[in-house]
């Protein structure tokens, strides 16, 4: 296998044995970027010189015998995370000139490990979207078929890892944005428990739902990344003070005694037969290996999309009020009054999907409508949490598809936002309940597009997710498949 196709743990061995240097590895990946980035277009900003300098420093750390999991490992970062001195656009024109003076906590943590940062990758504007087509800088393509979407909103992160343009990456998941592009691009995507990973320096979309998560080539790499990014952070008031275990230890365990709940609502009509078949095959592999499957019900799942598309835009309308042309970001210089400057900066800086969300959110929060929309949606959220609580009395994990269908063709749904929103139905409730979830590849469609398998767990049971995901990965036999980029 080429260097750019290998996992963090495989490369770790090569680096620690001195068979390759971090500079050689970084050069190998930069060469891969030269070869395929023209077709994948995952990057908003490349930081090649910084990457080579970080790699040279990593080689010194390795030579001194001080290497840890990510030392010298080249990573791609979703452009939603603040990186000191490196432009951070959040996929929006309104932040085109924004260079953060500080690092997000997750960035500080991976830098402290000696990781190599290759650049900032594409995303839907302000992480609002399913297909990564709302980014004004570049629309990444699915490495398995470049005529198709790579998913979103962490599309650049998923595409970069799948295409060999990074060993792993960080994304963010508010309603599925790590798991869903991971599923569409055939990589592993983890959404940790709300509060497990610091949100400090993560540009806010919907603060009660947002969580940073890794996209990786296999489950072991996902556990290694979570080991580094998880943990309490005094700078995030919602981060939780709870011990971070070594997540890789969960990979030793078999499936004996594990009860998998199959929520009937996740296999409802509208699910593509190929997806259903691949997921059912995954369940079969797990039960043959010792897990037990039980039917469960999450009856309020069908209201998840409606509740989310009130709560998330409501929070976004408040969070995005800070982009006013005054403090930072884009400003219209031709305005003749303050009010006009605000109006023009926001009208010109935000794209149509972001404007739609701000309008929906402002409307839902406005006096006279608040009770009918925001309050109702919050009540539905509680019912969804109760569904999970009851389901987890009968099982240890929930298994399901990640998306109703494989990745569609670029442009196919750009005129139909509602159908995009509805495609979030299988990932959104996880965020509404603050639970951890993972997407792990389980098969391919007849057209050769990847299909993901979703596992959800109770709060702070990421170890259980990894245990089941790893066992599935071992049995599905596709973990070493890489796309031929045409
Ligand atoms: N597709 C969802 C949305 O558009 C989820 C996005 C996300 O998780 N960031 O809001």
Short mmCIF file of C-alpha atoms and ligand atoms in Angstrom, two decimals:
data_model
loop_
_atom_site.label_atom_id
_atom_site.label_comp_id
_atom_site.label_asym_id
_atom_site.label_seq_id
_atom_site.Cartn_x
_atom_site.Cartn_y
_atom_site.Cartn_z
CA UNK A 1 0.00 0.00 0.00
CA UNK A 2 1.16 3.55 -0.75
CA UNK A 3 2.07 5.73 2.23
CA UNK A 4 -0.84 8.07 1.53
CA UNK A 5 -3.25 5.12 1.82
CA UNK A 6 -2.15 3.97 5.26
CA UNK A 7 -3.66 4.51 8.68
CA UNK A 8 -2.33 6.50 11.63
CA UNK A 9 -1.34 3.34 13.51
CA UNK A 10 0.41 1.79 10.49
CA UNK A 11 2.34 5.00 9.83
CA UNK A 12 3.17 5.31 13.55
CA UNK A 13 5.10 2.04 13.35
CA UNK A 14 6.97 3.11 10.22
CA UNK A 15 7.84 6.47 11.79
CA UNK A 16 8.91 5.03 15.14
CA UNK A 17 11.04 2.34 13.51
CA UNK A 18 12.72 5.05 11.45
CA UNK A 19 11.66 3.47 8.15
CA UNK A 20 10.21 6.81 7.04
CA UNK A 21 10.53 10.33 8.35
CA UNK A 22 7.66 12.70 9.02
CA UNK A 23 9.05 14.98 6.31
CA UNK A 24 9.02 12.12 3.79
CA UNK A 25 5.49 11.22 4.78
CA UNK A 26 4.34 14.82 4.47
CA UNK A 27 6.04 15.15 1.07
CA UNK A 28 4.33 11.95 -0.04
CA UNK A 29 0.93 13.36 0.87
CA UNK A 30 1.66 16.75 -0.69
CA UNK A 31 2.54 14.88 -3.90
CA UNK A 32 -0.75 13.01 -3.65
CA UNK A 33 -2.49 16.37 -3.28
CA UNK A 34 -0.73 17.57 -6.44
CA UNK A 35 -2.02 14.49 -8.24
CA UNK A 36 -5.67 14.47 -7.17
CA UNK A 37 -6.69 17.80 -5.62
CA UNK A 38 -7.61 19.17 -9.07
CA UNK A 39 -10.35 16.54 -9.26
CA UNK A 40 -11.34 16.39 -5.57
CA UNK A 41 -11.13 20.13 -4.68
CA UNK A 42 -11.26 19.56 -0.94
CA UNK A 43 -9.06 22.45 0.17
CA UNK A 44 -10.00 26.03 0.90
CA UNK A 45 -6.51 26.84 2.23
CA UNK A 46 -3.34 24.77 1.96
CA UNK A 47 -0.55 25.28 4.50
CA UNK A 48 2.25 23.37 2.79
CA UNK A 49 5.22 25.31 4.19
CA UNK A 50 3.92 25.17 7.75
CA UNK A 51 3.24 21.47 7.29
CA UNK A 52 6.82 20.75 6.24
CA UNK A 53 8.16 22.80 9.16
CA UNK A 54 5.89 20.93 11.59
CA UNK A 55 7.05 17.63 10.07
CA UNK A 56 10.69 18.59 10.60
CA UNK A 57 9.90 19.36 14.25
CA UNK A 58 8.04 16.05 14.55
CA UNK A 59 11.13 14.21 13.29
CA UNK A 60 13.12 15.72 16.17
CA UNK A 61 10.49 14.61 18.68
CA UNK A 62 10.56 11.10 17.21
CA UNK A 63 14.38 11.01 17.23
CA UNK A 64 14.32 12.01 20.91
CA UNK A 65 12.02 9.06 21.63
CA UNK A 66 9.15 11.32 22.71
CA UNK A 67 6.63 10.50 19.99
CA UNK A 68 2.96 10.02 20.84
CA UNK A 69 0.03 8.85 18.69
CA UNK A 70 -0.16 11.78 16.27
CA UNK A 71 3.48 12.90 16.11
CA UNK A 72 4.32 13.52 12.45
CA UNK A 73 0.88 12.49 11.18
CA UNK A 74 -0.49 14.79 8.44
CA UNK A 75 -4.08 15.86 9.11
CA UNK A 76 -6.72 17.97 7.36
CA UNK A 77 -8.86 20.35 9.39
CA UNK A 78 -12.42 21.42 8.64
CA UNK A 79 -12.44 25.17 8.15
CA UNK A 80 -14.85 25.54 11.09
CA UNK A 81 -12.01 25.25 13.64
CA UNK A 82 -9.91 28.27 14.55
CA UNK A 83 -6.25 27.93 13.64
CA UNK A 84 -3.88 30.59 14.90
CA UNK A 85 -2.39 32.56 12.00
CA UNK A 86 -4.20 30.47 9.37
CA UNK A 87 -7.30 31.87 7.68
CA UNK A 88 -10.51 30.29 8.94
CA UNK A 89 -13.50 30.98 6.68
CA UNK A 90 -16.20 28.60 8.00
CA UNK A 91 -16.99 28.12 4.32
CA UNK A 92 -18.38 31.65 4.15
CA UNK A 93 -17.53 34.84 2.28
CA UNK A 94 -18.31 36.75 5.45
CA UNK A 95 -15.17 35.29 7.05
CA UNK A 96 -12.97 35.41 3.95
CA UNK A 97 -10.41 37.74 5.59
CA UNK A 98 -10.56 36.18 9.08
CA UNK A 99 -7.26 34.98 10.55
CA UNK A 100 -7.84 33.80 14.14
CA UNK A 101 -5.39 34.96 16.79
CA UNK A 102 -5.83 31.69 18.69
CA UNK A 103 -6.19 27.93 18.23
CA UNK A 104 -9.31 25.93 19.01
CA UNK A 105 -8.66 23.60 21.96
CA UNK A 106 -8.72 20.53 19.72
CA UNK A 107 -6.11 22.19 17.48
CA UNK A 108 -3.88 22.98 20.49
CA UNK A 109 -4.18 19.35 21.53
CA UNK A 110 -3.18 17.86 18.19
CA UNK A 111 -0.38 20.40 17.83
CA UNK A 112 0.91 19.46 21.28
CA UNK A 113 1.18 15.90 19.95
CA UNK A 114 3.33 17.09 17.05
CA UNK A 115 0.72 16.52 14.34
CA UNK A 116 1.23 18.04 10.88
CA UNK A 117 -1.55 20.36 9.66
CA UNK A 118 -1.92 20.30 5.88
CA UNK A 119 -4.59 22.95 5.58
CA UNK A 120 -8.23 23.89 5.98
CA UNK A 121 -10.76 21.86 4.09
CA UNK A 122 -14.10 22.64 2.53
CA UNK A 123 -17.45 22.55 4.30
CA UNK A 124 -20.97 23.75 3.76
CA UNK A 125 -21.22 27.41 4.67
CA UNK A 126 -21.37 27.59 8.49
CA UNK A 127 -21.78 23.79 8.47
CA UNK A 128 -25.34 24.13 7.18
CA UNK A 129 -25.97 21.51 4.56
CA UNK A 130 -25.93 17.91 3.46
CA UNK A 131 -23.95 17.93 0.23
CA UNK A 132 -21.11 20.42 0.75
CA UNK A 133 -22.39 22.34 -2.27
CA UNK A 134 -22.94 25.64 -0.40
CA UNK A 135 -19.22 26.41 -0.01
CA UNK A 136 -18.33 29.49 -2.10
CA UNK A 137 -14.65 28.48 -2.36
CA UNK A 138 -14.77 24.92 -3.65
CA UNK A 139 -17.19 22.00 -3.79
CA UNK A 140 -15.40 18.75 -2.96
CA UNK A 141 -16.19 15.66 -5.01
CA UNK A 142 -16.69 12.10 -3.90
CA UNK A 143 -13.41 10.21 -4.45
CA UNK A 144 -15.37 7.03 -5.33
CA UNK A 145 -17.15 8.82 -8.15
CA UNK A 146 -16.32 12.45 -8.77
CA UNK A 147 -19.72 13.14 -10.35
CA UNK A 148 -21.29 12.58 -6.91
CA UNK A 149 -21.48 14.61 -3.72
CA UNK A 150 -19.10 13.70 -0.93
CA UNK A 151 -21.72 14.55 1.69
CA UNK A 152 -21.60 17.35 4.20
CA UNK A 153 -21.14 19.49 5.97
CA UNK A 154 -17.68 18.03 6.75
CA UNK A 155 -17.36 17.05 3.09
CA UNK A 156 -13.81 18.30 2.58
CA UNK A 157 -12.69 16.33 5.64
CA UNK A 158 -14.24 13.09 4.37
CA UNK A 159 -13.10 13.56 0.78
CA UNK A 160 -9.52 14.41 1.81
CA UNK A 161 -9.18 11.26 3.91
CA UNK A 162 -10.83 9.01 1.31
CA UNK A 163 -8.67 10.45 -1.48
CA UNK A 164 -5.36 10.06 0.38
CA UNK A 165 -4.93 13.81 0.78
CA UNK A 166 -4.67 13.45 4.57
CA UNK A 167 -4.22 10.52 6.93
CA UNK A 168 -7.18 11.63 9.04
CA UNK A 169 -9.15 14.79 9.68
CA UNK A 170 -11.32 16.69 12.11
CA UNK A 171 -14.90 17.68 11.34
CA UNK A 172 -17.94 18.86 13.26
CA UNK A 173 -21.32 17.20 13.69
CA UNK A 174 -24.44 19.23 14.54
CA UNK A 175 -26.99 16.97 12.87
CA UNK A 176 -24.86 14.33 11.17
CA UNK A 177 -22.09 16.31 9.52
CA UNK A 178 -19.28 13.92 10.50
CA UNK A 179 -21.13 10.59 10.23
CA UNK A 180 -22.92 11.33 6.96
CA UNK A 181 -19.97 12.43 4.76
CA UNK A 182 -17.95 9.61 6.33
CA UNK A 183 -20.68 7.21 5.20
CA UNK A 184 -20.73 8.67 1.68
CA UNK A 185 -16.94 8.57 1.33
CA UNK A 186 -16.28 5.17 2.90
CA UNK A 187 -14.39 6.34 5.99
CA UNK A 188 -15.06 6.13 9.74
CA UNK A 189 -16.76 9.17 11.30
CA UNK A 190 -17.32 9.66 15.02
CA UNK A 191 -19.67 12.11 16.74
CA UNK A 192 -18.69 12.05 20.42
CA UNK A 193 -21.06 12.62 23.34
CA UNK A 194 -22.02 16.28 23.74
CA UNK A 195 -19.48 17.67 26.22
CA UNK A 196 -16.84 15.01 25.57
CA UNK A 197 -14.77 17.25 23.27
CA UNK A 198 -14.19 20.96 23.78
CA UNK A 199 -16.05 23.37 21.50
CA UNK A 200 -13.69 26.25 22.31
CA UNK A 201 -12.61 27.70 18.97
CA UNK A 202 -15.24 25.75 17.02
CA UNK A 203 -17.19 28.42 15.15
CA UNK A 204 -20.70 28.05 16.52
CA UNK A 205 -23.62 26.88 14.38
CA UNK A 206 -26.06 25.47 16.98
CA UNK A 207 -24.30 25.45 20.32
CA UNK A 208 -26.49 22.85 22.04
CA UNK A 209 -25.86 20.36 19.21
CA UNK A 210 -22.32 21.03 17.86
CA UNK A 211 -19.55 18.55 18.58
CA UNK A 212 -16.10 18.01 17.02
CA UNK A 213 -15.28 14.53 15.76
CA UNK A 214 -12.59 12.66 13.79
CA UNK A 215 -12.82 11.18 10.29
CA UNK A 216 -10.37 8.33 9.82
CA UNK A 217 -9.53 5.30 7.66
CA UNK A 218 -10.36 2.79 10.36
CA UNK A 219 -11.84 2.40 13.81
CA UNK A 220 -8.51 2.16 15.63
CA UNK A 221 -7.51 5.55 14.21
CA UNK A 222 -10.83 6.99 15.39
CA UNK A 223 -10.11 5.78 18.93
CA UNK A 224 -6.57 7.18 18.76
CA UNK A 225 -7.90 10.58 17.67
CA UNK A 226 -10.55 10.64 20.39
CA UNK A 227 -7.87 9.83 22.99
CA UNK A 228 -6.18 13.09 22.01
CA UNK A 229 -9.12 15.47 21.54
CA UNK A 230 -11.42 14.35 24.39
CA UNK A 231 -11.38 15.84 27.86
CA UNK A 232 -12.42 18.68 30.07
CA UNK A 233 -11.69 22.23 28.99
CA UNK A 234 -12.33 25.15 31.35
CA UNK A 235 -12.84 27.36 28.27
CA UNK A 236 -15.97 25.45 27.22
CA UNK A 237 -18.68 25.65 29.87
CA UNK A 238 -20.44 22.61 28.38
CA UNK A 239 -17.37 20.40 28.41
CA UNK A 240 -17.64 17.70 31.03
CA UNK A 241 -15.13 16.78 33.69
CA UNK A 242 -14.90 13.06 33.17
CA UNK A 243 -11.91 10.74 32.89
CA UNK A 244 -10.77 10.00 29.33
CA UNK A 245 -10.10 6.26 29.03
CA UNK A 246 -7.71 4.77 26.49
CA UNK A 247 -10.33 4.14 23.84
CA UNK A 248 -8.15 1.67 21.93
CA UNK A 249 -8.51 -0.80 24.81
CA UNK A 250 -12.16 -1.28 23.79
CA UNK A 251 -10.96 -2.89 20.55
CA UNK A 252 -9.76 -6.00 22.38
CA UNK A 253 -13.24 -7.07 23.39
CA UNK A 254 -15.46 -9.42 21.42
CA UNK A 255 -19.20 -9.08 21.07
CA UNK A 256 -20.33 -11.65 23.62
CA UNK A 257 -23.13 -10.30 25.79
CA UNK A 258 -23.69 -7.19 23.67
CA UNK A 259 -27.32 -6.41 22.84
CA UNK A 260 -27.91 -4.51 19.61
CA UNK A 261 -31.20 -2.64 19.36
CA UNK A 262 -32.68 -2.39 15.87
CA UNK A 263 -34.98 0.65 15.80
CA UNK A 264 -37.83 -0.14 13.39
CA UNK A 265 -38.26 3.59 12.59
CA UNK A 266 -34.78 3.65 11.02
CA UNK A 267 -35.78 1.02 8.48
CA UNK A 268 -38.96 2.77 7.36
CA UNK A 269 -40.09 3.26 3.79
CA UNK A 270 -37.84 5.55 1.78
CA UNK A 271 -34.72 3.60 2.64
CA UNK A 272 -32.84 2.57 -0.51
CA UNK A 273 -32.93 -1.25 -0.82
CA UNK A 274 -29.14 -1.38 -1.31
CA UNK A 275 -28.60 0.50 1.95
CA UNK A 276 -31.02 -1.73 3.81
CA UNK A 277 -29.30 -4.83 2.45
CA UNK A 278 -25.79 -3.65 3.37
CA UNK A 279 -26.87 -2.67 6.89
CA UNK A 280 -28.76 -5.92 7.44
CA UNK A 281 -25.66 -7.79 6.33
CA UNK A 282 -23.66 -5.80 8.90
CA UNK A 283 -26.13 -6.77 11.62
CA UNK A 284 -25.81 -10.38 10.53
CA UNK A 285 -22.01 -10.23 10.78
CA UNK A 286 -22.29 -8.86 14.31
CA UNK A 287 -24.84 -11.41 15.49
CA UNK A 288 -22.89 -14.30 13.94
CA UNK A 289 -19.94 -13.09 15.98
CA UNK A 290 -21.82 -13.23 19.27
CA UNK A 291 -23.96 -10.11 19.61
CA UNK A 292 -27.68 -10.42 20.19
CA UNK A 293 -30.20 -8.40 18.16
CA UNK A 294 -33.44 -7.08 19.64
CA UNK A 295 -36.21 -4.99 18.07
CA UNK A 296 -36.69 -1.60 19.69
CA UNK A 297 -38.77 1.46 18.94
CA UNK A 298 -37.88 5.16 18.90
CA UNK A 299 -41.37 6.43 18.14
CA UNK A 300 -40.57 10.15 17.93
CA UNK A 301 -37.84 9.74 15.31
CA UNK A 302 -40.17 11.04 12.61
CA UNK A 303 -40.41 14.40 14.41
CA UNK A 304 -36.63 14.75 14.65
CA UNK A 305 -36.17 16.65 11.40
CA UNK A 306 -38.95 19.13 12.23
CA UNK A 307 -37.60 19.77 15.74
CA UNK A 308 -34.02 20.08 14.53
CA UNK A 309 -34.91 22.52 11.75
CA UNK A 310 -36.41 24.84 14.39
CA UNK A 311 -33.79 24.43 17.14
CA UNK A 312 -30.67 24.54 14.95
CA UNK A 313 -31.73 27.64 12.94
CA UNK A 314 -32.93 29.36 16.15
CA UNK A 315 -29.50 28.92 17.72
CA UNK A 316 -27.80 29.84 14.45
CA UNK A 317 -29.79 33.06 14.08
CA UNK A 318 -28.46 34.11 17.46
CA UNK A 319 -24.91 32.83 16.94
CA UNK A 320 -24.55 34.46 13.53
CA UNK A 321 -25.66 37.87 14.78
CA UNK A 322 -22.02 38.52 15.64
CA UNK A 323 -21.07 38.73 11.95
CA UNK A 324 -22.04 42.34 11.44
CA UNK A 325 -19.13 43.80 9.50
CA UNK A 326 -17.86 45.61 12.61
CA UNK A 327 -15.79 43.25 14.71
CA UNK A 328 -14.21 41.00 12.11
CA UNK A 329 -14.77 39.43 8.74
CA UNK A 330 -16.19 41.00 5.61
CA UNK A 331 -17.38 44.62 5.60
CA UNK A 332 -19.11 46.50 2.80
CA UNK A 333 -16.97 49.61 2.34
CA UNK A 334 -19.44 51.54 0.17
CA UNK A 335 -22.26 51.87 2.68
CA UNK A 336 -23.25 55.39 3.62
CA UNK A 337 -24.71 54.75 7.04
CA UNK A 338 -24.16 52.32 9.88
CA UNK A 339 -27.46 50.55 9.25
CA UNK A 340 -26.62 50.21 5.56
CA UNK A 341 -23.18 48.84 6.44
CA UNK A 342 -24.71 46.15 8.64
CA UNK A 343 -27.28 45.29 6.02
CA UNK A 344 -24.91 45.21 3.07
CA UNK A 345 -22.18 43.31 4.91
CA UNK A 346 -24.60 40.57 5.93
CA UNK A 347 -26.47 40.51 2.60
CA UNK A 348 -23.26 40.21 0.62
CA UNK A 349 -21.34 38.05 3.09
CA UNK A 350 -23.86 35.25 3.73
CA UNK A 351 -24.99 32.78 1.08
CA UNK A 352 -28.62 31.79 0.41
CA UNK A 353 -28.79 28.71 2.68
CA UNK A 354 -27.38 30.62 5.65
CA UNK A 355 -29.85 33.43 5.05
CA UNK A 356 -32.69 30.91 4.93
CA UNK A 357 -31.62 29.49 8.30
CA UNK A 358 -31.32 32.95 9.88
CA UNK A 359 -34.80 33.83 8.65
CA UNK A 360 -36.32 30.57 9.89
CA UNK A 361 -34.58 30.88 13.25
CA UNK A 362 -35.47 34.52 13.80
CA UNK A 363 -39.08 33.79 12.91
CA UNK A 364 -39.26 30.79 15.24
CA UNK A 365 -37.92 32.83 18.15
CA UNK A 366 -39.99 35.93 17.57
CA UNK A 367 -42.62 37.05 20.02
CA UNK A 368 -45.94 35.36 19.36
CA UNK A 369 -44.32 32.43 17.53
CA UNK A 370 -41.88 31.27 20.18
CA UNK A 371 -44.39 29.01 21.96
CA UNK A 372 -45.65 27.49 18.74
CA UNK A 373 -42.22 26.71 17.33
CA UNK A 374 -39.17 26.87 19.56
CA UNK A 375 -40.92 25.75 22.72
CA UNK A 376 -42.73 22.93 20.89
CA UNK A 377 -39.49 21.80 19.26
CA UNK A 378 -37.78 21.74 22.66
CA UNK A 379 -40.60 19.59 24.02
CA UNK A 380 -40.21 17.18 21.11
CA UNK A 381 -36.50 17.08 21.88
CA UNK A 382 -37.34 15.85 25.39
CA UNK A 383 -39.60 13.14 23.96
CA UNK A 384 -36.77 12.01 21.67
CA UNK A 385 -34.41 11.79 24.66
CA UNK A 386 -37.04 9.72 26.49
CA UNK A 387 -37.28 7.37 23.51
CA UNK A 388 -33.57 6.71 23.75
CA UNK A 389 -33.68 6.25 27.52
CA UNK A 390 -36.34 3.59 27.13
CA UNK A 391 -34.60 1.88 24.22
CA UNK A 392 -31.33 1.68 26.14
CA UNK A 393 -33.13 -0.23 28.89
CA UNK A 394 -33.51 -3.03 26.36
CA UNK A 395 -30.16 -2.85 24.54
CA UNK A 396 -26.57 -1.61 24.79
CA UNK A 397 -26.28 -0.03 21.35
CA UNK A 398 -28.54 1.01 18.48
CA UNK A 399 -27.64 -0.08 14.95
CA UNK A 400 -29.03 1.41 11.75
CA UNK A 401 -28.19 3.02 8.42
CA UNK A 402 -26.55 6.47 8.44
CA UNK A 403 -28.29 7.86 5.37
CA UNK A 404 -31.41 6.83 3.47
CA UNK A 405 -29.47 6.43 0.20
CA UNK A 406 -25.93 6.47 -1.20
CA UNK A 407 -24.43 9.80 -2.36
CA UNK A 408 -26.43 11.41 -5.15
CA UNK A 409 -25.09 13.29 -8.16
CA UNK A 410 -23.74 16.80 -7.70
CA UNK A 411 -26.47 19.38 -8.27
CA UNK A 412 -29.31 16.86 -8.08
CA UNK A 413 -31.05 18.39 -5.05
CA UNK A 414 -29.78 21.96 -4.95
CA UNK A 415 -33.25 23.28 -5.85
CA UNK A 416 -34.99 21.19 -3.21
CA UNK A 417 -33.80 22.14 0.28
CA UNK A 418 -36.63 20.22 1.93
CA UNK A 419 -35.52 16.91 0.44
CA UNK A 420 -31.99 17.63 1.71
CA UNK A 421 -33.33 18.38 5.19
CA UNK A 422 -35.32 15.15 5.17
CA UNK A 423 -32.18 13.17 4.32
CA UNK A 424 -30.88 14.03 7.81
CA UNK A 425 -33.59 11.90 9.42
CA UNK A 426 -31.27 9.11 10.58
CA UNK A 427 -28.51 11.24 12.14
CA UNK A 428 -30.29 14.23 13.69
CA UNK A 429 -31.82 12.62 16.79
CA UNK A 430 -28.37 11.60 18.07
CA UNK A 431 -27.48 15.29 18.36
CA UNK A 432 -30.83 16.31 19.82
CA UNK A 433 -30.18 13.77 22.60
CA UNK A 434 -26.45 14.57 22.93
CA UNK A 435 -25.47 10.94 22.33
CA UNK A 436 -22.36 9.52 20.67
CA UNK A 437 -22.64 7.91 17.25
CA UNK A 438 -20.30 6.41 14.71
CA UNK A 439 -20.45 5.62 11.01
CA UNK A 440 -18.37 2.68 9.84
CA UNK A 441 -18.27 1.42 6.24
CA UNK A 442 -20.28 -1.77 5.72
CA UNK A 443 -20.65 -2.13 1.97
CA UNK A 444 -20.96 -0.59 -1.48
CA UNK A 445 -23.86 0.15 -3.79
CA UNK A 446 -24.03 -1.49 -7.21
CA UNK A 447 -22.67 1.80 -8.60
CA UNK A 448 -19.62 1.46 -6.35
CA UNK A 449 -20.54 4.10 -3.77
CA UNK A 450 -19.84 3.44 -0.08
CA UNK A 451 -22.57 2.64 2.44
CA UNK A 452 -22.15 3.37 6.14
CA UNK A 453 -23.39 1.54 9.23
CA UNK A 454 -24.45 3.70 12.17
CA UNK A 455 -24.06 2.75 15.82
CA UNK A 456 -25.42 4.95 18.62
CA UNK A 457 -24.69 4.51 22.33
CA UNK A 458 -25.75 6.00 25.67
CA UNK A 459 -23.90 9.11 26.86
CA UNK A 460 -20.15 8.60 27.34
CA UNK A 461 -20.22 5.01 26.03
CA UNK A 462 -17.86 5.67 23.12
CA UNK A 463 -15.94 2.54 24.13
CA UNK A 464 -18.99 0.46 23.34
CA UNK A 465 -19.25 2.15 19.93
CA UNK A 466 -15.64 1.37 19.14
CA UNK A 467 -15.98 -2.21 20.30
CA UNK A 468 -18.91 -2.95 17.98
CA UNK A 469 -17.55 -0.85 15.11
CA UNK A 470 -14.17 -2.57 15.26
CA UNK A 471 -15.72 -6.02 15.24
CA UNK A 472 -17.85 -5.07 12.25
CA UNK A 473 -14.86 -3.59 10.42
CA UNK A 474 -12.86 -6.77 10.98
CA UNK A 475 -15.65 -8.90 9.54
CA UNK A 476 -16.88 -6.70 6.70
CA UNK A 477 -13.56 -7.11 4.89
CA UNK A 478 -13.55 -3.73 3.09
CA UNK A 479 -11.31 -1.67 5.36
CA UNK A 480 -8.39 -1.79 2.93
CA UNK A 481 -10.39 -0.77 -0.14
CA UNK A 482 -9.33 2.58 -1.58
CA UNK A 483 -10.98 4.53 -4.40
CA UNK A 484 -9.52 4.80 -7.90
CA UNK A 485 -9.85 8.48 -8.58
CA UNK A 486 -11.04 8.95 -12.16
N1 LIG B 1 -27.44 18.59 7.41
C1 LIG B 1 -27.67 19.20 8.67
C2 LIG B 1 -27.90 20.68 8.47
O1 LIG B 1 -27.86 21.11 7.38
C3 LIG B 1 -26.55 18.90 9.62
C4 LIG B 1 -25.39 19.80 9.53
C5 LIG B 1 -24.31 19.54 10.56
O2 LIG B 1 -24.28 18.50 11.23
N2 LIG B 1 -23.43 20.51 10.69
O3 LIG B 1 -28.12 21.41 9.37
#
